[in-house]
Coordinates of C-alpha atoms in Angstrom, one line a residue:
M246 CA 140.8 46.9 37.8
P247 CA 141.5 47.6 34.2
D248 CA 143.8 45.9 31.9
S249 CA 146.2 48.2 30.5
E250 CA 144.2 47.6 26.9
T251 CA 140.9 49.1 28.2
R252 CA 143.2 51.5 30.1
T253 CA 144.7 52.3 27.0
A254 CA 141.1 52.9 25.2
M255 CA 139.8 54.9 27.9
R256 CA 142.2 56.8 27.6
K257 CA 141.6 57.8 23.8
R258 CA 137.5 58.8 24.9
H259 CA 138.9 60.4 27.4
L260 CA 141.5 62.3 25.2
Q261 CA 138.5 63.0 22.8
A262 CA 136.4 63.8 25.1
H263 CA 139.0 66.8 26.0
E264 CA 138.7 68.2 22.6
D265 CA 135.6 68.5 22.1
A266 CA 136.1 71.0 25.8
L267 CA 138.7 72.5 24.4
A268 CA 137.4 73.5 20.5
D269 CA 135.7 76.0 21.8
I270 CA 137.9 77.4 24.6
V271 CA 140.7 79.9 22.9
I272 CA 143.7 79.8 25.6
E273 CA 146.0 83.0 24.9
P274 CA 147.2 86.3 27.3
W275 CA 144.3 88.6 28.6
I276 CA 145.2 92.0 28.3
G277 CA 142.9 95.2 28.8
G278 CA 140.1 93.0 28.7
T279 CA 140.3 90.9 25.5
S280 CA 142.3 88.2 24.1
V281 CA 145.6 88.9 22.2
S282 CA 147.7 87.1 20.2
G283 CA 151.3 86.5 21.4
S284 CA 154.1 85.2 20.2
E285 CA 156.4 81.3 19.7
P286 CA 153.3 79.6 21.5
I287 CA 154.7 76.8 24.1
P288 CA 152.9 73.7 23.9
T289 CA 151.2 72.7 28.0
R290 CA 151.6 68.5 27.7
D291 CA 149.2 66.1 29.2
P292 CA 151.6 64.0 32.1
V293 CA 149.5 61.1 31.4
I294 CA 151.1 60.0 28.3
D295 CA 153.2 63.5 27.6
E296 CA 151.7 64.5 24.7
P297 CA 150.6 68.5 23.9
I298 CA 147.5 69.3 25.0
T299 CA 147.6 72.9 22.6
A300 CA 150.2 75.6 22.9
V301 CA 150.1 78.8 24.7
P302 CA 151.5 82.3 23.0
V303 CA 154.3 83.7 25.0
C304 CA 154.2 87.5 26.1
D305 CA 157.2 89.0 25.0
D306 CA 158.6 92.5 26.9
E307 CA 156.0 94.2 24.1
L308 CA 153.1 92.0 25.6
V309 CA 154.4 92.8 28.9
N310 CA 155.0 96.3 28.3
Q311 CA 150.9 96.7 27.3
A312 CA 149.4 94.8 30.4
V313 CA 151.2 96.7 32.7
Q314 CA 150.2 100.0 31.0
V315 CA 146.2 99.0 30.6
A316 CA 146.8 97.8 34.2
W317 CA 147.7 101.5 35.2
D318 CA 144.7 102.9 32.4
G319 CA 141.7 100.6 34.6
F320 CA 143.5 101.8 37.4
E321 CA 142.1 105.4 37.5
T322 CA 138.3 103.7 36.9
W323 CA 138.9 101.1 39.7
S324 CA 140.3 102.7 42.4
D325 CA 137.7 105.7 41.7
R326 CA 135.2 102.6 43.1
T327 CA 133.7 101.9 46.6
P328 CA 135.0 99.0 48.4
T329 CA 130.9 97.8 48.2
D330 CA 131.3 98.1 44.6
R331 CA 134.4 95.9 44.7
S332 CA 132.8 93.3 46.2
Q333 CA 129.4 93.7 43.8
R334 CA 132.1 92.8 41.1
L335 CA 134.0 90.0 42.7
S336 CA 130.8 88.5 43.5
E337 CA 129.7 88.4 40.4
W338 CA 132.7 87.1 38.5
V339 CA 132.6 83.7 41.3
D340 CA 128.9 83.8 40.5
V341 CA 130.4 83.3 36.5
L342 CA 133.1 80.9 37.6
E343 CA 130.8 78.7 39.3
E344 CA 128.5 78.2 36.8
H345 CA 131.5 76.8 34.7
L346 CA 133.1 75.2 37.6
D347 CA 132.8 71.4 35.1
E348 CA 134.6 73.3 32.7
L349 CA 137.2 74.7 35.1
A350 CA 138.0 71.4 36.5
L351 CA 138.5 69.5 33.6
L352 CA 140.6 72.0 32.9
E353 CA 142.5 72.3 35.7
C354 CA 142.5 67.6 35.9
L355 CA 143.6 67.9 32.4
D356 CA 146.5 70.5 32.7
T357 CA 148.0 69.1 36.1
G358 CA 147.4 65.5 36.1
K359 CA 145.4 65.5 39.3
P360 CA 142.4 63.0 40.0
L361 CA 139.2 65.0 38.8
S362 CA 137.9 64.9 42.0
E363 CA 140.4 66.8 43.7
A364 CA 141.2 69.5 40.9
R365 CA 137.3 70.2 41.2
G366 CA 138.0 71.0 45.0
E367 CA 140.5 73.1 44.4
V368 CA 138.6 75.4 42.2
E369 CA 135.7 74.8 44.2
G370 CA 138.2 76.7 47.0
A371 CA 139.2 79.1 44.3
L372 CA 135.8 80.1 44.0
R373 CA 135.8 80.2 48.3
T374 CA 138.0 82.6 48.4
L375 CA 137.1 84.6 46.0
E376 CA 133.9 84.6 47.1
Y377 CA 135.6 85.5 50.7
Y378 CA 137.4 88.3 49.5
A379 CA 133.9 89.7 48.1
A380 CA 133.1 89.8 51.8
V381 CA 136.8 91.8 53.2
A382 CA 136.4 94.2 50.7
R383 CA 132.7 96.1 52.1
T384 CA 134.5 95.9 55.9
Q385 CA 137.8 97.4 54.8
Q386 CA 138.2 101.0 56.7
G387 CA 140.8 103.5 58.4
S388 CA 141.1 104.8 61.7
Q389 CA 140.9 107.4 63.5
I390 CA 143.9 108.5 66.4
P391 CA 143.4 110.4 69.2
A392 CA 145.3 113.2 69.3
Q393 CA 145.3 116.7 70.6
G394 CA 141.8 119.2 70.7
D395 CA 143.2 121.3 67.5
L396 CA 144.7 118.4 65.7
H397 CA 142.6 115.7 64.0
M398 CA 144.5 112.6 62.6
Y399 CA 143.2 109.4 60.7
T400 CA 144.9 107.3 58.6
R401 CA 143.7 105.6 55.3
M402 CA 144.7 102.5 53.5
E403 CA 145.4 103.2 50.1
P404 CA 146.2 100.5 47.1
Y405 CA 150.0 100.4 45.7
G406 CA 148.5 100.3 42.1
V407 CA 149.7 97.8 39.7
V408 CA 150.7 94.6 41.5
G409 CA 153.1 91.8 39.6
Q410 CA 152.0 88.4 40.3
I411 CA 154.0 84.8 40.2
T412 CA 151.8 81.7 40.9
P413 CA 153.1 78.1 40.4
W414 CA 152.0 74.9 38.6
N415 CA 150.4 72.9 41.6
F416 CA 147.3 74.4 42.0
P417 CA 146.4 77.0 39.4
A418 CA 143.1 77.5 39.9
W419 CA 143.9 77.8 43.9
A420 CA 147.2 80.0 43.1
A421 CA 145.3 82.6 41.0
A422 CA 142.5 83.3 43.2
W423 CA 145.0 83.5 46.3
K424 CA 146.5 86.4 44.4
F425 CA 143.7 88.3 42.5
G426 CA 141.1 88.3 45.9
P427 CA 143.1 90.3 48.2
A428 CA 144.6 92.5 45.4
L429 CA 141.7 93.5 43.6
A430 CA 140.0 93.6 47.0
A431 CA 142.2 96.1 48.4
G432 CA 141.9 97.8 45.2
N433 CA 144.9 97.0 42.6
C434 CA 144.8 95.8 39.5
S435 CA 146.6 92.7 38.9
V436 CA 149.7 91.7 35.6
L437 CA 149.4 87.7 36.6
K438 CA 152.0 85.3 35.2
P439 CA 150.6 81.6 36.0
S440 CA 152.8 78.8 35.4
A441 CA 153.2 77.9 31.3
Y442 CA 152.8 74.6 32.7
T443 CA 149.6 75.2 34.2
P444 CA 148.5 78.4 32.7
L445 CA 144.9 76.8 30.9
T446 CA 142.3 77.1 34.2
T447 CA 143.8 80.7 35.0
V448 CA 143.4 81.9 31.8
R449 CA 140.0 81.0 31.5
M450 CA 139.5 82.9 35.2
A451 CA 140.5 85.7 33.3
Q452 CA 138.5 85.4 30.6
L453 CA 135.5 85.0 32.4
S454 CA 135.9 88.3 34.2
D455 CA 134.6 89.6 30.6
G456 CA 131.9 92.5 31.3
I457 CA 132.1 92.4 34.6
F458 CA 135.5 94.5 35.6
P459 CA 136.9 97.7 34.1
D460 CA 139.1 96.4 31.3
G461 CA 142.9 96.2 32.7
V462 CA 142.0 95.1 36.5
I463 CA 142.9 91.7 35.4
N464 CA 145.6 90.6 33.4
V465 CA 147.1 87.4 32.6
V466 CA 150.7 86.7 30.6
T467 CA 151.9 83.6 29.5
G468 CA 154.8 82.0 28.8
G469 CA 158.2 81.4 30.4
G470 CA 159.8 82.7 33.9
S471 CA 162.9 83.7 32.5
T472 CA 161.6 85.3 30.3
T473 CA 157.9 87.0 30.8
G474 CA 157.8 86.7 34.1
A475 CA 161.2 88.2 34.6
T476 CA 160.4 91.3 32.4
L477 CA 157.6 91.4 34.6
T478 CA 159.8 91.1 38.2
E479 CA 161.8 94.4 36.2
H480 CA 159.1 96.5 35.2
E481 CA 159.2 99.7 36.5
G482 CA 155.7 100.6 36.6
V483 CA 155.1 97.8 38.7
R484 CA 154.6 98.9 42.1
K485 CA 154.6 95.6 44.2
L486 CA 155.4 92.1 43.6
S487 CA 153.4 88.6 45.2
F488 CA 155.5 85.4 44.1
T489 CA 155.0 81.8 44.7
G490 CA 157.6 79.4 43.7
S491 CA 160.8 78.0 44.2
G492 CA 163.1 79.8 47.0
S493 CA 165.9 79.9 44.4
V494 CA 163.6 81.9 42.3
G495 CA 162.2 84.0 45.4
Q496 CA 165.7 85.1 45.8
E497 CA 165.6 86.6 42.3
V498 CA 162.6 88.5 43.0
M499 CA 163.8 89.8 46.1
Q500 CA 166.7 90.9 44.9
T501 CA 165.3 92.2 41.6
A502 CA 162.7 94.4 43.7
A503 CA 164.9 95.7 46.0
A504 CA 166.6 97.7 43.1
R505 CA 163.4 99.5 43.0
I506 CA 162.0 99.4 46.5
A507 CA 159.1 97.4 45.5
P508 CA 158.0 95.5 48.2
V509 CA 157.4 91.6 48.3
T510 CA 155.5 89.4 48.9
L511 CA 157.3 85.4 48.9
E512 CA 155.7 82.2 49.4
L513 CA 158.3 79.6 48.9
G514 CA 159.4 76.3 49.9
G515 CA 159.2 73.8 52.8
K516 CA 160.7 70.2 54.6
S517 CA 157.0 70.6 57.1
P518 CA 157.4 68.2 59.8
L519 CA 154.7 65.7 61.1
V520 CA 155.4 64.8 64.9
V521 CA 153.2 62.0 66.3
F522 CA 153.6 61.6 70.0
P523 CA 152.9 58.5 72.2
D524 CA 149.3 59.1 72.3
A525 CA 148.2 59.9 69.1
N526 CA 145.8 57.6 67.5
M527 CA 147.7 56.0 65.6
Q528 CA 145.0 56.2 63.0
T529 CA 144.4 59.7 62.7
A530 CA 147.6 60.1 62.6
V531 CA 148.5 57.8 59.6
D532 CA 145.7 59.9 57.9
A533 CA 148.2 62.8 58.1
A534 CA 151.0 61.7 57.2
A535 CA 149.7 60.3 53.9
A536 CA 147.2 63.0 53.0
G537 CA 150.1 65.3 54.6
V538 CA 152.8 63.7 51.0
Y539 CA 150.7 62.0 49.0
Y540 CA 147.6 64.7 48.3
S541 CA 148.5 65.7 45.3
T542 CA 150.8 63.3 44.0
G543 CA 152.9 65.2 46.9
E544 CA 153.6 68.2 44.9
I545 CA 152.5 70.9 47.9
C546 CA 154.6 73.4 49.1
D547 CA 153.4 72.4 53.0
A548 CA 154.0 69.0 52.8
L549 CA 154.4 67.0 55.7
S550 CA 156.8 65.3 54.2
R551 CA 158.8 64.6 57.1
A552 CA 157.4 61.8 59.5
I553 CA 159.2 62.5 63.3
V554 CA 158.0 59.5 64.9
H555 CA 158.5 59.0 69.1
E556 CA 159.7 55.4 69.5
D557 CA 157.1 53.5 71.2
V558 CA 154.6 54.1 68.1
H559 CA 157.7 53.7 65.1
D560 CA 156.9 50.5 64.2
E561 CA 153.3 50.2 64.2
F562 CA 152.7 54.0 62.8
V563 CA 155.7 52.5 59.5
D564 CA 153.2 48.8 59.3
R565 CA 150.2 51.2 58.4
L566 CA 151.5 53.8 56.6
V567 CA 153.2 51.6 54.4
A568 CA 149.6 50.2 54.0
R569 CA 148.3 52.8 53.3
A570 CA 151.0 54.1 50.8
E571 CA 150.4 50.8 48.3
S572 CA 146.8 51.2 48.9
Y573 CA 146.7 54.3 46.4
T574 CA 145.4 53.7 42.9
L575 CA 148.0 55.1 40.1
G576 CA 146.1 56.1 36.9
D577 CA 144.0 57.8 34.3
P578 CA 143.0 61.9 36.6
L579 CA 140.0 61.5 34.8
D580 CA 138.9 57.5 35.9
D581 CA 136.5 57.2 39.6
E582 CA 139.0 55.1 40.8
T583 CA 142.4 56.9 40.1
T584 CA 143.0 58.2 43.4
M585 CA 147.1 59.1 42.6
G586 CA 147.9 61.4 39.3
P587 CA 150.7 61.6 37.6
L588 CA 153.5 64.3 38.8
T589 CA 152.4 67.5 36.3
N590 CA 155.8 67.7 33.8
E591 CA 158.8 65.4 33.2
D592 CA 161.5 68.0 35.4
Q593 CA 159.3 66.8 38.1
F594 CA 159.6 63.2 37.4
E595 CA 163.0 63.6 36.9
T596 CA 163.4 65.2 40.0
V597 CA 161.3 63.0 42.6
S598 CA 163.4 59.6 40.9
D599 CA 166.6 61.4 41.5
Y600 CA 165.9 62.3 45.1
V601 CA 164.8 58.0 45.6
T602 CA 168.2 56.9 44.1
I603 CA 169.4 59.3 46.8
G604 CA 168.2 58.4 49.8
R605 CA 168.6 54.5 48.9
N606 CA 172.6 55.9 48.5
E607 CA 173.2 58.0 51.5
G608 CA 171.6 54.3 53.3
A609 CA 168.1 55.2 54.0
T610 CA 165.6 52.2 53.5
L611 CA 163.0 52.4 51.0
V612 CA 160.6 50.3 52.1
T613 CA 158.1 50.6 49.2
G614 CA 157.3 52.7 46.2
G615 CA 159.3 55.3 44.5
T616 CA 159.2 53.8 41.3
A617 CA 157.2 54.0 38.3
P618 CA 154.1 51.7 38.6
D619 CA 154.5 48.4 36.4
D620 CA 150.9 49.4 34.3
R621 CA 152.5 49.4 30.3
A622 CA 149.2 52.0 30.2
L623 CA 151.3 54.5 32.7
A624 CA 154.2 54.2 30.9
D625 CA 154.5 57.5 28.7
G626 CA 153.3 59.4 31.9
H627 CA 154.4 61.0 34.8
Y628 CA 154.1 58.3 37.8
V629 CA 156.0 57.7 40.6
E630 CA 154.8 55.0 43.3
P631 CA 153.9 56.5 46.9
A632 CA 157.4 56.3 49.2
V633 CA 158.2 55.4 52.3
F634 CA 162.1 55.6 54.1
T635 CA 163.5 54.7 56.8
D636 CA 166.8 55.0 59.2
V637 CA 166.8 58.2 57.7
E638 CA 169.2 60.2 59.4
P639 CA 168.9 64.3 59.8
D640 CA 171.7 65.8 58.1
M641 CA 170.2 63.1 54.8
R642 CA 169.5 65.1 51.9
I643 CA 166.2 63.1 51.5
A644 CA 165.5 65.0 55.1
R645 CA 166.6 68.6 54.8
E646 CA 166.0 69.3 50.8
E647 CA 162.3 69.9 49.5
I648 CA 161.8 67.1 47.0
F649 CA 158.1 67.9 46.4
G650 CA 156.8 64.9 45.2
P651 CA 155.1 61.0 46.9
V652 CA 158.0 60.4 49.0
Q653 CA 157.9 60.4 53.2
T654 CA 160.8 60.2 55.4
V655 CA 160.4 58.5 58.6
Q656 CA 162.8 59.5 61.6
S657 CA 162.3 58.6 65.8
F658 CA 162.4 60.2 68.4
E659 CA 162.8 59.6 72.6
T660 CA 161.5 62.8 74.2
Y661 CA 160.1 65.7 73.4
D662 CA 162.6 68.3 73.4
E663 CA 163.9 65.7 70.7
A664 CA 160.9 66.0 69.1
I665 CA 160.9 69.8 68.5
A666 CA 164.4 70.3 67.6
L667 CA 164.6 67.4 65.0
A668 CA 161.0 69.5 63.6
N669 CA 162.8 72.6 63.5
D670 CA 166.4 71.4 62.3
T671 CA 165.3 73.1 58.2
E672 CA 166.0 76.0 56.5
F673 CA 162.4 76.4 56.0
G674 CA 159.2 76.9 58.1
L675 CA 155.8 77.1 56.1
A676 CA 154.0 74.2 58.2
G677 CA 154.5 71.7 60.6
G678 CA 152.2 69.2 61.9
V679 CA 151.1 67.1 65.5
A680 CA 149.4 64.3 66.0
T681 CA 148.5 63.7 69.7
E682 CA 145.2 63.0 72.5
S683 CA 146.5 65.8 75.0
T684 CA 145.6 69.3 74.0
D685 CA 148.8 69.9 76.3
I686 CA 151.3 68.8 74.3
A687 CA 148.5 70.6 71.0
H688 CA 149.3 73.7 72.1
Q689 CA 152.6 73.6 73.3
A690 CA 154.1 72.2 70.2
A691 CA 152.6 74.5 68.5
A692 CA 154.0 76.9 70.0
D693 CA 157.1 75.1 69.8
I694 CA 157.4 74.8 66.3
D695 CA 158.9 77.4 64.4
A696 CA 156.4 77.3 61.4
G697 CA 154.0 79.9 60.2
V698 CA 151.1 76.9 60.1
V699 CA 150.5 74.0 61.9
Y700 CA 147.8 71.3 61.5
I701 CA 147.0 69.3 64.5
N702 CA 145.4 65.9 64.0
A703 CA 145.2 66.3 60.8
Y704 CA 146.7 68.0 57.1
G705 CA 145.0 70.9 56.9
P706 CA 142.3 72.1 56.2
I707 CA 143.6 74.9 54.4
R708 CA 140.5 78.1 54.6
P709 CA 140.8 81.7 53.2
E710 CA 139.8 83.3 56.7
G711 CA 143.8 82.5 58.0
P712 CA 146.7 84.1 57.0
Y713 CA 149.1 81.5 55.2
G714 CA 152.7 82.2 54.5
G715 CA 155.7 81.1 55.8
F716 CA 159.2 81.8 58.3
K717 CA 162.7 81.6 57.7
E718 CA 163.3 80.4 53.8
S719 CA 159.8 79.8 53.5
G720 CA 159.1 83.3 53.0
I721 CA 157.9 86.8 53.4
G722 CA 154.1 87.9 54.1
H723 CA 151.1 86.2 53.8
D724 CA 148.8 85.3 51.3
L725 CA 145.3 84.3 52.7
G726 CA 143.3 86.1 55.5
R727 CA 142.4 90.4 56.3
A728 CA 146.4 90.2 56.5
A729 CA 146.8 90.1 52.9
V730 CA 144.4 92.3 52.0
E731 CA 146.7 94.8 54.2
Q732 CA 150.1 93.9 52.7
Y733 CA 147.9 95.1 48.9
Q734 CA 147.7 98.2 50.4
Q735 CA 150.2 101.2 52.5
P736 CA 148.4 103.4 55.7
K737 CA 148.5 106.8 54.7
T738 CA 148.2 109.3 57.6
V739 CA 146.7 112.4 57.4
Y740 CA 146.8 115.5 60.0
V741 CA 143.6 117.9 60.1
N742 CA 144.9 121.2 62.3
L743 CA 141.7 122.9 63.3
D744 CA 141.4 126.6 64.0
S745 CA 141.5 127.6 67.8
P746 CA 137.5 127.7 68.5
E747 CA 136.9 131.3 69.6
I748 CA 136.0 132.1 73.1

């Protein structure tokens, strides 16, 4: 492993490469098929050394209004396109994005702090999502309803028009595809606001749509949630809202939309359980627990952050999980040997650090991790070593509140009913996991866990074909699957009264 001085030198070389890669890319809002200048640029910061990467303009009320207006102008053209044409345009966009895969992966890595291999995989996931909706666009259809001899009834699905979409900072490229794909396939035009922390990939994806879609179909407005985001959610011209982020902001979005009876899709927080039954393959269970909370540095909405383990295998599970946690290599995300990068921003670093302190003060045992690494070359970055807490009680804050970082809590159970009660003892319901070799237990637990997604013997994978959404305070509606397209459309029933046939 390189020493601190060597790592610092490597980072400087990487930063120079970053500057070269960004030299010809102008990161500005994309409105009406062109880049536009905003006001008061704010920096997007490198989470490895906490220095600015570039500055991104803020869209004020005037620019958001402009984006909504040009989106409605574009809708006049886009809504007349056939599903086949919409499919072709989405496929063309995927082809262009594929040609720029390395560039997009680099931007994703720089902005979020993910290891480059993870960033590349997530951009590829974004492309596969758009590819799926290109296929789905062709298969949309209404239905005929049997009525009576002189009455013909049918339904047609119509887009809302202009939709407002807000994505989080943890999976910027993938989240953008989750929003753009079904909305465009359904015939809508989009005004999307990415997180101010990680806007680079989303803006670049929009720029790479140039000449493929009619002007105004895709628009990206940049800025903060309380400014640009608030203007977008309050805009009378936005007919539907889709938001991914925290529960508190999701409530605000829902309340704002309610004032004008606009429908919402909300994908919010989680505190997802992984139930490990005594017959589970321990390697499989630990793999799921580690991937479920340490992938992407734990900044995952559906993180399996509560391991609920049968008492007979509890100690073995903890020993194996601790060994796995201590095996991660923290470092520069562009180093091939790095397996965990920094948290994406300073605020999240402080939040995770605070929760580690809270857990210890509550009486839980911090078995490993939870602090910044000793490596001086990483001192300026937002790094936290993967943590494991044991002796965790259900009423502890670390067992109930979303930490959004690489912190795994471990609880134990004796009976099946106790395990399910612990799993469901949360206000959230985004995801859950089960580790068992029993098919019967797997399917029964999947049915009993109160969550929108359940993973058996693994964390993920998330596929675009499957609806993704939460129960309880984890959200309303779905991203992904055909269900997402349906939520970007309104059914219209048509009654055709036929003349009585002459005899």
